[in-house]
Coordinates of C-alpha atoms and ligand atoms in Angstrom, one line a residue:
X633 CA 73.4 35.2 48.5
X634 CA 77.0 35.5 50.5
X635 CA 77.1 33.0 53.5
X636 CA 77.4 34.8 56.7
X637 CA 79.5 33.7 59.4
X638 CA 78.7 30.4 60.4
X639 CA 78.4 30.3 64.3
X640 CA 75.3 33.2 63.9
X641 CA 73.2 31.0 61.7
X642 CA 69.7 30.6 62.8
X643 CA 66.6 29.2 61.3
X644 CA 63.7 26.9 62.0
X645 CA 66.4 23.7 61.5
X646 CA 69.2 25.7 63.2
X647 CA 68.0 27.2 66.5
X648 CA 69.6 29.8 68.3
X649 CA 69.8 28.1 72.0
X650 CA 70.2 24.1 70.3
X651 CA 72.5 22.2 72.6
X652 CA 72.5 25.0 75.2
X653 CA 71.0 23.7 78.8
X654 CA 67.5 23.8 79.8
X655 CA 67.4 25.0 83.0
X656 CA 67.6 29.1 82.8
X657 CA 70.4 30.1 84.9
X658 CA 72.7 27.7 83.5
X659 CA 71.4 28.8 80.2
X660 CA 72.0 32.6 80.9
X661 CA 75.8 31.8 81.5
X662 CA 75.9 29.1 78.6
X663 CA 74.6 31.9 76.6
X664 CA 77.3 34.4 77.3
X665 CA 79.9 32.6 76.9
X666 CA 78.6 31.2 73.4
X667 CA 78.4 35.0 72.4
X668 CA 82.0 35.2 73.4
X669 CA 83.6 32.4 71.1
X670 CA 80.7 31.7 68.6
X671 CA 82.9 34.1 65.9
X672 CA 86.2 33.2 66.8
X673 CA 88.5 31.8 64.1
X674 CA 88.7 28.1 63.3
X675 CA 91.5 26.5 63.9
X676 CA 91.5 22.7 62.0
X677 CA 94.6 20.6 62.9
X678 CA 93.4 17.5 62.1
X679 CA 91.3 16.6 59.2
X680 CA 90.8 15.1 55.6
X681 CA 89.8 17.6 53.5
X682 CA 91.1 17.1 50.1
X683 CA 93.8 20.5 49.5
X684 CA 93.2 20.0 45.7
X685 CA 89.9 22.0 46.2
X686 CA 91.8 24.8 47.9
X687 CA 94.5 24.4 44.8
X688 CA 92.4 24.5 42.4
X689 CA 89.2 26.5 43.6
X690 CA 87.3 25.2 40.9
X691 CA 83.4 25.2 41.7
X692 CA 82.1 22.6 43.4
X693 CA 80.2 20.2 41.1
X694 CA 76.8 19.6 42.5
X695 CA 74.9 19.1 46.2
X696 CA 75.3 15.3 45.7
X697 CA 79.2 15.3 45.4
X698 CA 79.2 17.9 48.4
X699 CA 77.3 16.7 50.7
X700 CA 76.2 13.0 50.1
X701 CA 79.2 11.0 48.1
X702 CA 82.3 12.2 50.0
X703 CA 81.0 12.1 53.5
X704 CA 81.3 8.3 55.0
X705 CA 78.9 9.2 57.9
X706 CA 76.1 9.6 55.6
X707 CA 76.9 6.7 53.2
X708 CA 76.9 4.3 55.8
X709 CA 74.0 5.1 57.7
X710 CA 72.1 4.8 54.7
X711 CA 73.8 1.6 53.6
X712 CA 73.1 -0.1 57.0
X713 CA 69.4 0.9 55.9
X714 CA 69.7 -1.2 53.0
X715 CA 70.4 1.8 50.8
X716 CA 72.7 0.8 48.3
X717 CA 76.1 2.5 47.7
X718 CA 76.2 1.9 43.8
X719 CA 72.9 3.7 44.1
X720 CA 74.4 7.0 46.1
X721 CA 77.3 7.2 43.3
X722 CA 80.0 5.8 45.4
X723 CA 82.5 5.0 42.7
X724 CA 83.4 1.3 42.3
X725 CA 86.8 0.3 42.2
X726 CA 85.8 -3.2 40.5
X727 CA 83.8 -1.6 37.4
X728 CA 80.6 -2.0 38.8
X729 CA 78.4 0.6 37.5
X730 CA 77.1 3.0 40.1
X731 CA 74.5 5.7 39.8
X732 CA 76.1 8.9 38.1
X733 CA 72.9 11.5 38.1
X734 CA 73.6 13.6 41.1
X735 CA 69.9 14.5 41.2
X736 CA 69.1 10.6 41.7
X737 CA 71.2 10.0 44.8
X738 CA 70.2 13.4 46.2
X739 CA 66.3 12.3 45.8
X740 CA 67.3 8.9 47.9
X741 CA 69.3 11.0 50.3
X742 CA 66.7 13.1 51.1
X743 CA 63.9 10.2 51.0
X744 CA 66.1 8.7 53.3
X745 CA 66.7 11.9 55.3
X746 CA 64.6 10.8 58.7
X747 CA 67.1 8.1 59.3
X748 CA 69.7 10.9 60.8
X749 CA 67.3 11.7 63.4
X750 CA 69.1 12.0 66.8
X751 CA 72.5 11.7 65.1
X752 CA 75.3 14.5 64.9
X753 CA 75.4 14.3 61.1
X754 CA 71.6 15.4 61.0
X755 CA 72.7 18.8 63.3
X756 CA 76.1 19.2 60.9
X757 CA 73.7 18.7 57.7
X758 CA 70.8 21.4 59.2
X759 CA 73.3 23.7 60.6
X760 CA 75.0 24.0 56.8
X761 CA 71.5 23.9 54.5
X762 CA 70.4 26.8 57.1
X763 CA 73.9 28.9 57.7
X764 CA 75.1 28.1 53.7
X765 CA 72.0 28.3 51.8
X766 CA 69.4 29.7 53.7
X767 CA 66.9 26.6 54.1
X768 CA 64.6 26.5 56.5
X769 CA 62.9 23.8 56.0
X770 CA 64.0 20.0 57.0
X771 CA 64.7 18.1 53.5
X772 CA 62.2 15.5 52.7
X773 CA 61.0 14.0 50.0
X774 CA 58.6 17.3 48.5
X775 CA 61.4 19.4 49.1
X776 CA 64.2 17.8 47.9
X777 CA 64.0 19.3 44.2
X778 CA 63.5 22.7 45.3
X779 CA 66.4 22.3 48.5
X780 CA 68.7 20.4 45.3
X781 CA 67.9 23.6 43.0
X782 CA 69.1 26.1 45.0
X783 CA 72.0 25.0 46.2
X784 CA 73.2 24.0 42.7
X785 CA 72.5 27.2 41.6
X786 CA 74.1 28.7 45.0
X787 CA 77.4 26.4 43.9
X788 CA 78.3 28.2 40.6
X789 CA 78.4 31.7 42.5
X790 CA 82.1 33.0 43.1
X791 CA 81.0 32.6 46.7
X792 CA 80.7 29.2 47.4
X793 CA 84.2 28.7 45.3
X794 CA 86.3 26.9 48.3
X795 CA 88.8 29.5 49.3
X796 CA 85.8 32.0 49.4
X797 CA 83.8 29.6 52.0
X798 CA 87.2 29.2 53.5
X799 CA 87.2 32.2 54.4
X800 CA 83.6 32.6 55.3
X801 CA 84.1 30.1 57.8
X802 CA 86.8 32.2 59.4
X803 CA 88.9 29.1 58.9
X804 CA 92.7 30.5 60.3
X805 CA 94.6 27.2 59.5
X806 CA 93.5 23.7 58.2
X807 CA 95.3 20.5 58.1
X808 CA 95.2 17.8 55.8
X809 CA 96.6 14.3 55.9
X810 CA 98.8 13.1 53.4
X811 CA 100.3 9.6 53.1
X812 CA 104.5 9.5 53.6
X813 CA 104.8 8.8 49.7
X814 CA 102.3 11.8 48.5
X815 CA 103.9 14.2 45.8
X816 CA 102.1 17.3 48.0
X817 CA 102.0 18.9 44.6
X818 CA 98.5 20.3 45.4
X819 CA 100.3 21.9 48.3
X820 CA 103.3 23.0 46.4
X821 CA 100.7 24.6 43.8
X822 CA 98.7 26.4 47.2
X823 CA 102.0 27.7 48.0
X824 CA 103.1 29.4 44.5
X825 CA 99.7 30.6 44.1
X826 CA 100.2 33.8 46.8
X827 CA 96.7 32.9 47.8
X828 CA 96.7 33.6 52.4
X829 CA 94.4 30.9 53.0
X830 CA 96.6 28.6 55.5
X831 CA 96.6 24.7 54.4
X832 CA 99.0 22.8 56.1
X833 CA 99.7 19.3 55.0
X834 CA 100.4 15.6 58.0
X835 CA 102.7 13.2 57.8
X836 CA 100.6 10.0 58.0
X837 CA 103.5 6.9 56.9
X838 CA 100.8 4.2 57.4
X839 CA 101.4 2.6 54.2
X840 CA 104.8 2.4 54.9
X841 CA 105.1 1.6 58.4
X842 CA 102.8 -1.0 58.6
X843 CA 103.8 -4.3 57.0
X844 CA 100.1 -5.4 56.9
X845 CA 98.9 -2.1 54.4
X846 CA 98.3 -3.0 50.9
X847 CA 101.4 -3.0 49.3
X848 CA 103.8 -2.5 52.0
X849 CA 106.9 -4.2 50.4
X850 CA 106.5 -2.1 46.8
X851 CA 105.6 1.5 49.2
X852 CA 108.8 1.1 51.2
X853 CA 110.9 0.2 48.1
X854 CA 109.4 3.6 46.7
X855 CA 110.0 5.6 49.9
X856 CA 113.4 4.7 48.7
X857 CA 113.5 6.0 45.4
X858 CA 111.6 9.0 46.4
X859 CA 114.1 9.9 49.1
X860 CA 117.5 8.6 47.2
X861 CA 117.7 6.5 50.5
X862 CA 118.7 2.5 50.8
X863 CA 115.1 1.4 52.6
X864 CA 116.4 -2.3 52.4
X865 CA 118.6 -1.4 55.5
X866 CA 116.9 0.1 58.5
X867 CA 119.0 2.9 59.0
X868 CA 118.3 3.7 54.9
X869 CA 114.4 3.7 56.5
X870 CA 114.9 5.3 59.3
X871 CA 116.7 8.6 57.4
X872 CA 114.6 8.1 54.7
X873 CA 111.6 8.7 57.0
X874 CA 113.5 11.9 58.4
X875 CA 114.0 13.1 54.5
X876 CA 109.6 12.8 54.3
X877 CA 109.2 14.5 57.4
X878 CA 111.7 17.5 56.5
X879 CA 110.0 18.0 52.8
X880 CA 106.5 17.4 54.6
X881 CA 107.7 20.5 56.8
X882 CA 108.5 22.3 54.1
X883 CA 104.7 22.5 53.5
X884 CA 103.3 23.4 56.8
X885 CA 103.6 19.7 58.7
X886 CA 103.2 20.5 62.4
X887 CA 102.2 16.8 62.9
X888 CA 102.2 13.3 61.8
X889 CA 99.3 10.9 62.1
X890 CA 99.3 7.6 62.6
X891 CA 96.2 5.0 62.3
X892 CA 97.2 1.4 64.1
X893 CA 95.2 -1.5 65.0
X894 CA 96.3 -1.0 68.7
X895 CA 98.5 1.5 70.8
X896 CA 101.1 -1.2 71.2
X897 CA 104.7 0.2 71.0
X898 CA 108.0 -1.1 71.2
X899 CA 112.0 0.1 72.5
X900 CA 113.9 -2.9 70.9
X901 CA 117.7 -2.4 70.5
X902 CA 118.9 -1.6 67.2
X903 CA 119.9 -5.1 66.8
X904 CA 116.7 -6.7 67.5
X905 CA 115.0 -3.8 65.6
X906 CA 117.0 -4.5 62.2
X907 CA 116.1 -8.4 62.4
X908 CA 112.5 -7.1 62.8
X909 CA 112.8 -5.0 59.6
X910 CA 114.8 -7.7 57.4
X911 CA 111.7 -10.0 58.6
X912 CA 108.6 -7.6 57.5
X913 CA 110.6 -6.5 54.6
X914 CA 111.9 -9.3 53.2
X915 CA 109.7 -12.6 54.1
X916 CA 106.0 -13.2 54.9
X917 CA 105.8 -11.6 58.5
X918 CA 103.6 -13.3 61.0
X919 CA 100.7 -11.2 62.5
X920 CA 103.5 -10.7 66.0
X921 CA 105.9 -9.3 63.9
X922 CA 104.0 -7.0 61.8
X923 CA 102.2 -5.9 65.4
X924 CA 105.9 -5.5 66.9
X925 CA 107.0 -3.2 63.9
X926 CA 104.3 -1.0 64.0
X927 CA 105.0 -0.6 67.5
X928 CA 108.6 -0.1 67.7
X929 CA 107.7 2.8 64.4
X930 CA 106.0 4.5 67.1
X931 CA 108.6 4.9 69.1
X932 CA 111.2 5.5 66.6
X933 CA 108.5 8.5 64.9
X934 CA 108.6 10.1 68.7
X935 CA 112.0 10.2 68.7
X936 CA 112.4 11.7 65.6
X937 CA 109.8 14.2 66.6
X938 CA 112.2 15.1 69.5
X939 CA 114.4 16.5 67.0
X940 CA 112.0 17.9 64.2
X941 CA 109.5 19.1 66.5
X942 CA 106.3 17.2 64.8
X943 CA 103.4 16.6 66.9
X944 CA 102.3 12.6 67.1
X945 CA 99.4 11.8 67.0
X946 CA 98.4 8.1 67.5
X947 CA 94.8 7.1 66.1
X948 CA 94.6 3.6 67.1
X949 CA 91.8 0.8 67.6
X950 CA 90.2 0.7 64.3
X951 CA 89.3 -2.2 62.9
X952 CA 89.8 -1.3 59.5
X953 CA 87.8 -2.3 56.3
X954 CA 85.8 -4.5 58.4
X955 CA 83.3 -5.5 55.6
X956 CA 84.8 -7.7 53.3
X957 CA 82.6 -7.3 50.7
X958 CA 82.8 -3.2 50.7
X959 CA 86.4 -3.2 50.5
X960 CA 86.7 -5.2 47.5
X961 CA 84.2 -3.5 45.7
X962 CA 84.7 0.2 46.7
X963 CA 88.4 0.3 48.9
X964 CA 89.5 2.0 51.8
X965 CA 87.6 4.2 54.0
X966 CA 84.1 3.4 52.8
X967 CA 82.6 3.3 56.7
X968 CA 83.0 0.0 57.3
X969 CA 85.9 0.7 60.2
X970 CA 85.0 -0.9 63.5
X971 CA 86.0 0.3 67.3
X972 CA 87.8 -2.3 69.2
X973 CA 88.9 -2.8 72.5
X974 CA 92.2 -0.8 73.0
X975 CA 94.9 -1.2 75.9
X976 CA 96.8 2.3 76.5
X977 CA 98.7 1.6 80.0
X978 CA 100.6 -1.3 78.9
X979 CA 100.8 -1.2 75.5
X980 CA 102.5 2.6 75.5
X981 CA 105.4 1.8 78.2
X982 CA 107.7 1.1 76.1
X983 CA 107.2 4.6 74.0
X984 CA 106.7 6.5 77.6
X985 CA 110.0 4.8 79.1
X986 CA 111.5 6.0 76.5
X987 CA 110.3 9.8 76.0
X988 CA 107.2 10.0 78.0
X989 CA 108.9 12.5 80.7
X990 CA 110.1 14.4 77.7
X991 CA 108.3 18.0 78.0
X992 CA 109.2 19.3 74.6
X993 CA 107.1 16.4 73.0
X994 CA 103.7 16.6 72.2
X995 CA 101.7 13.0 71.8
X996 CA 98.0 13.5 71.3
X997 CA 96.3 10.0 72.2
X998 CA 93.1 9.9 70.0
X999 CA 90.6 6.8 71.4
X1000 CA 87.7 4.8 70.0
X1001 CA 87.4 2.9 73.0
X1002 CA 85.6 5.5 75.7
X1003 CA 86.1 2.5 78.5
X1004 CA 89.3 4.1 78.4
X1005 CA 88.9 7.6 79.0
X1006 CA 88.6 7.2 82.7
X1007 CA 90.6 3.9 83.4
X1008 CA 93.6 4.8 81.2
X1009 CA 93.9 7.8 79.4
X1010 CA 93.1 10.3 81.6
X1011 CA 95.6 9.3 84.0
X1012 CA 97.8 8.9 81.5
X1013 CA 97.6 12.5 80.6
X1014 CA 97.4 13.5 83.9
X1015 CA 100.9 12.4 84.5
X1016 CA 103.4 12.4 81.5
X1017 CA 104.4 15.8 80.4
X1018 CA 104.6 14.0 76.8
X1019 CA 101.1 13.3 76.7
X1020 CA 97.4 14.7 75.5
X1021 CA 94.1 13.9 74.9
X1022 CA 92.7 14.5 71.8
X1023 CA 89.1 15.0 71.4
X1024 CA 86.6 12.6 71.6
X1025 CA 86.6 10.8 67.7
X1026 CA 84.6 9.8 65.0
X1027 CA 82.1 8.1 66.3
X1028 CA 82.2 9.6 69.6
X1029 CA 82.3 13.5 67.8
X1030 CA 79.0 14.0 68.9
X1031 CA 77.1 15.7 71.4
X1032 CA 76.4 12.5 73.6
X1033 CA 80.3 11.8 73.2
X1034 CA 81.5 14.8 74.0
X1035 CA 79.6 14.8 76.8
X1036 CA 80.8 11.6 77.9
X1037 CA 84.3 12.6 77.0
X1038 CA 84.1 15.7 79.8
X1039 CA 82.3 13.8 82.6
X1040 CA 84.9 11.1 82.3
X1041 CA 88.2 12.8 81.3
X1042 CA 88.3 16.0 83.0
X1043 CA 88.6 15.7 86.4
X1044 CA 91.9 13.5 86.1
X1045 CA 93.2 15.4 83.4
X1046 CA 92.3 18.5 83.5
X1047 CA 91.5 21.2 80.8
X1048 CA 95.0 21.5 79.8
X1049 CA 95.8 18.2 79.0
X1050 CA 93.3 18.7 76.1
X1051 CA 93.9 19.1 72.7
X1052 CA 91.2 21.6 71.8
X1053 CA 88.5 20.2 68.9
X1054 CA 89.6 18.5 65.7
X1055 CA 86.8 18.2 63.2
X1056 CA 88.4 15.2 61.5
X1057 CA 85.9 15.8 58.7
X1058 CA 86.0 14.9 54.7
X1059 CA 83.0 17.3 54.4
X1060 CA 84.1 20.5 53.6
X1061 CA 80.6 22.6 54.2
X1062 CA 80.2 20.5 57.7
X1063 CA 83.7 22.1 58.8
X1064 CA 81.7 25.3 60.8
X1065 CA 78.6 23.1 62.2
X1066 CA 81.0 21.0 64.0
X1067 CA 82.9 23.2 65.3
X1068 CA 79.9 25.1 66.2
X1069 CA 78.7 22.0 67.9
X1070 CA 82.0 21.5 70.1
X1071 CA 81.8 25.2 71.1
X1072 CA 78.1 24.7 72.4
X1073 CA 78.7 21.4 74.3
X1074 CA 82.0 23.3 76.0
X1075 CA 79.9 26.1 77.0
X1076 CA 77.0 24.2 78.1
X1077 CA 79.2 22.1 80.2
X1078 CA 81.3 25.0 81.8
X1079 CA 77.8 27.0 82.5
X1080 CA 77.2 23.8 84.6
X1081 CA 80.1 23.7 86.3
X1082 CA 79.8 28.2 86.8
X1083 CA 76.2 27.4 87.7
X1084 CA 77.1 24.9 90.8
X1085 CA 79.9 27.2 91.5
X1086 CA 83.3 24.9 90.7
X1087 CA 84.1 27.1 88.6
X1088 CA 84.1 31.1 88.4
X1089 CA 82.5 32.9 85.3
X1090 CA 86.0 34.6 84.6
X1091 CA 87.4 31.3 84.5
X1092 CA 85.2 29.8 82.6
X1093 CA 85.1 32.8 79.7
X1094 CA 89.0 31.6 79.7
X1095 CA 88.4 28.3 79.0
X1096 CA 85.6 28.8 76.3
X1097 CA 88.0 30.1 74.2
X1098 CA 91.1 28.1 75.2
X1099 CA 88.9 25.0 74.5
X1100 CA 87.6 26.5 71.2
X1101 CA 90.8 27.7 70.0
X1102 CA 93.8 28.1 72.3
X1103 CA 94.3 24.6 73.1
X1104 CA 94.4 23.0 69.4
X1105 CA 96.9 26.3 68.3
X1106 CA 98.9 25.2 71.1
X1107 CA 98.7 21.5 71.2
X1108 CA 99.1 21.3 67.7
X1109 CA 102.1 24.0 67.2
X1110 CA 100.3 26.1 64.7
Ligands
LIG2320 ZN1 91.5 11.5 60.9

């Protein structure tokens, strides 16, 4: 068994016309213009993938640790269900024993299966068990030892190594995201190995730039010793920063990332900004000054992007590691991060005063607030050369979001002030299913908008692929 190329994958749990309209005529041009960018390449620019596996290219270990342990969508549904995440082998960071049988948590994933009904992660699961391993049957309970069997067995073939489904997926370029003070040696060793697969890494300085990260003080003294830089004077920080972003160049960086509270930024003269620093670096900073500094990084980051080129993006309006309780036991990034409000207009005039009328810059404003898609950030990016819109996120990547995202963004911004489709994912076999997903919605909606005649089919052909490809190569630099 090989996998085929994803976007043709069809089977009981994977039908041909899913997410493709009802009504005929506009399914007719939906169709057509499916056919035209189902196969095209992937293009990833923003994701978490781990680039070890791509290093490495060892076998996967088992179905569990593919698709149930990494993947935070599925965890916390199931934990919200009362599911607990000992039991689905989520390691503990406290000692706590969790659940090590991979069989065990795949039988309570799959008796626990019905509870992704109506969500994307139930279409990104179906679309992989039918396009990867054939399945064409939902997983429940009877089935789950049989669906478990042949997908381990499937695992240990040379095709389902992870450059091999890399390449199965047609995948042209993926990013990762590594933090400012990451070795990239897995990226160094991808480099030396002569393999073509393209892995680029991101320059996400989080733990460095926000005074509030665990271990701030210690990560910015390291950043120093890392880059032979003095980071206990803010010009030391500022170059060392420069030093990261050139090395993180060096392998592939096109962008940095960076995930904030809120979209505040700050211009402060250098005077104020090196009291600022001497005060998060040296004392206890209040929650104002820790909110100031990772606003006035912003700003410094998009100036520095001015000269290295690096695309910024700006995920903010998490509330991170929202549940006490999970973040002590099991850390960071366990699905316990919370949408808040956000503020765009006011709290990124200092940044656009500063650089927003720059066209050479390219900020990609990423939102977990959809009240603002229409309100603010739409004409936002409607207006400053500087800015984009990146697709809708996390909670909002699915087909109800997207949606939402088109009917509330577009008219003010336009296609072009788009960034394309980012599939943000941990879950390397979901990479093709969501992008599959994103290429349905875009044709569904532009076969509504050929079918009412605002747009022309020609027009629309264009933007089907520009949406599914063009836009991310462009936005993104790769
Ligand atoms: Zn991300």
């Amino acid at each position: 068994m090989i996998p085929q190329r994803l976007p043709a994958a069809t089977s009981r749990i994977a039908p041909p016309d899913r997410l493709l309209p009802a009504d005929p005529t506009a399914r007719a041009i939906a169709r057509r213009l499916y056919d035209s960018v189902a196969a095209l390449p992937i293009v990833s620019p923003h994701g978490h993938t781990d680039p070890r596996w791509y290093a490495e290219n060892e076998a996967f270990a088992d179905p569990s640790s593919l698709f149930v342990t990494p993947d935070h969508y599925v965890f916390r549904m199931l934990h919200s269900q009362g599911v607990p995440m000992e039991a689905l082998g989520i390691p503990a960071k406290d000692g706590t024993p969790v659940e090590t049988d991979p069989r065990a948590v795949w039988r309570l994933f799959a008796a626990n299966y019905h509870l992704f009904r109506g969500t994307p992660t139930r279409l990104w699961l179906d679309h992989a068990f039918a396009a990867l391993f054939g399945l064409d049957e939902r997983l429940n309970t009877a089935n789950a030892d049989a669906v478990y069997e042949r997908i381990d067995t499937a695992l240990k073939l040379p095709a389902y190594r992870p450059r091999a489904l890399f390449e199965a997926f047609g995948i042209e370029v993926i990013a990762t995201t590594e933090g400012a003070l990451d070795d990239l040696k897995w990226h160094a060793r991808l480099a030396a190995s002569g393999w073509k697969g393209r892995v680029v890494t991101t320059y996400r300085p989080d733990a460095v730039t926000d005074p509030d990260f665990e271990g701030f003080r210690a990560n910015v003294a390291r950043l120093g010793e890392i880059t032979g830089e003095d980071t206990a004077t803010w010009t030391g920080y500022l170059e060392a920063h420069r030093k990261r972003r050139a090395f993180f160049r060096r392998y592939g960086a096109t962008a940095s990332d960076h995930g904030l509270p809120s979209a505040r930024t700050a211009n402060l003269s250098v005077a104020d900004a090196e009291r600022l620093f001497r005060a998060v670096t040296t004392g206890a900073p209040n929650a104002e000054e820790a909110d100031l500094f990772r606003g006035q990084m912003l700003t410094e980051m998009a100036r520095m992007s001015l000269d290295d080129g690096l695309v910024l993006q700006i995920h903010p309006g998490s509330r991170r590691n929202h549940n006490a309780y999970v973040f002590a036991r099991f850390g960071r990034d366990m699905g316990a991060d919370i949408p808040g409000r956000t503020d765009y207009v006011a709290a990124l005039k200092p940044l656009l005063d500063a650089v927003g009328n720059e066209p050479d810059l390219s900020i990609i404003l990423f939102t977990l607030d959809e009240t603002a898609y229409s309100r603010e950030l739409a004409p936002l990016a409607g207006h400053y050369p500087a800015l984009k819109l990146g697709p809708p996120w996390w909670f909002f990547d699915s087909v109800e979001g997207m949606k939402r995202f088109k009917a509330q963004a577009i008219e003010t911004a336009g296609f072009y002030n788009t960034a394309g489709f980012n599939d943000d994912t941990r879950a390397f076999p979901s990479i093709p299913a969501r992008h599959d997903v994103a290429r349905r919605v875009d044709c569904a909606h532009l076969a509504e908008l050929v079918a009412d005649h605002r747009l022309d089919e020609d027009e629309a052909f264009d933007l089907a692929s520009d949406l599914a490809y063009g836009l991310a190569k462009k936005a993104y630099r790769l």
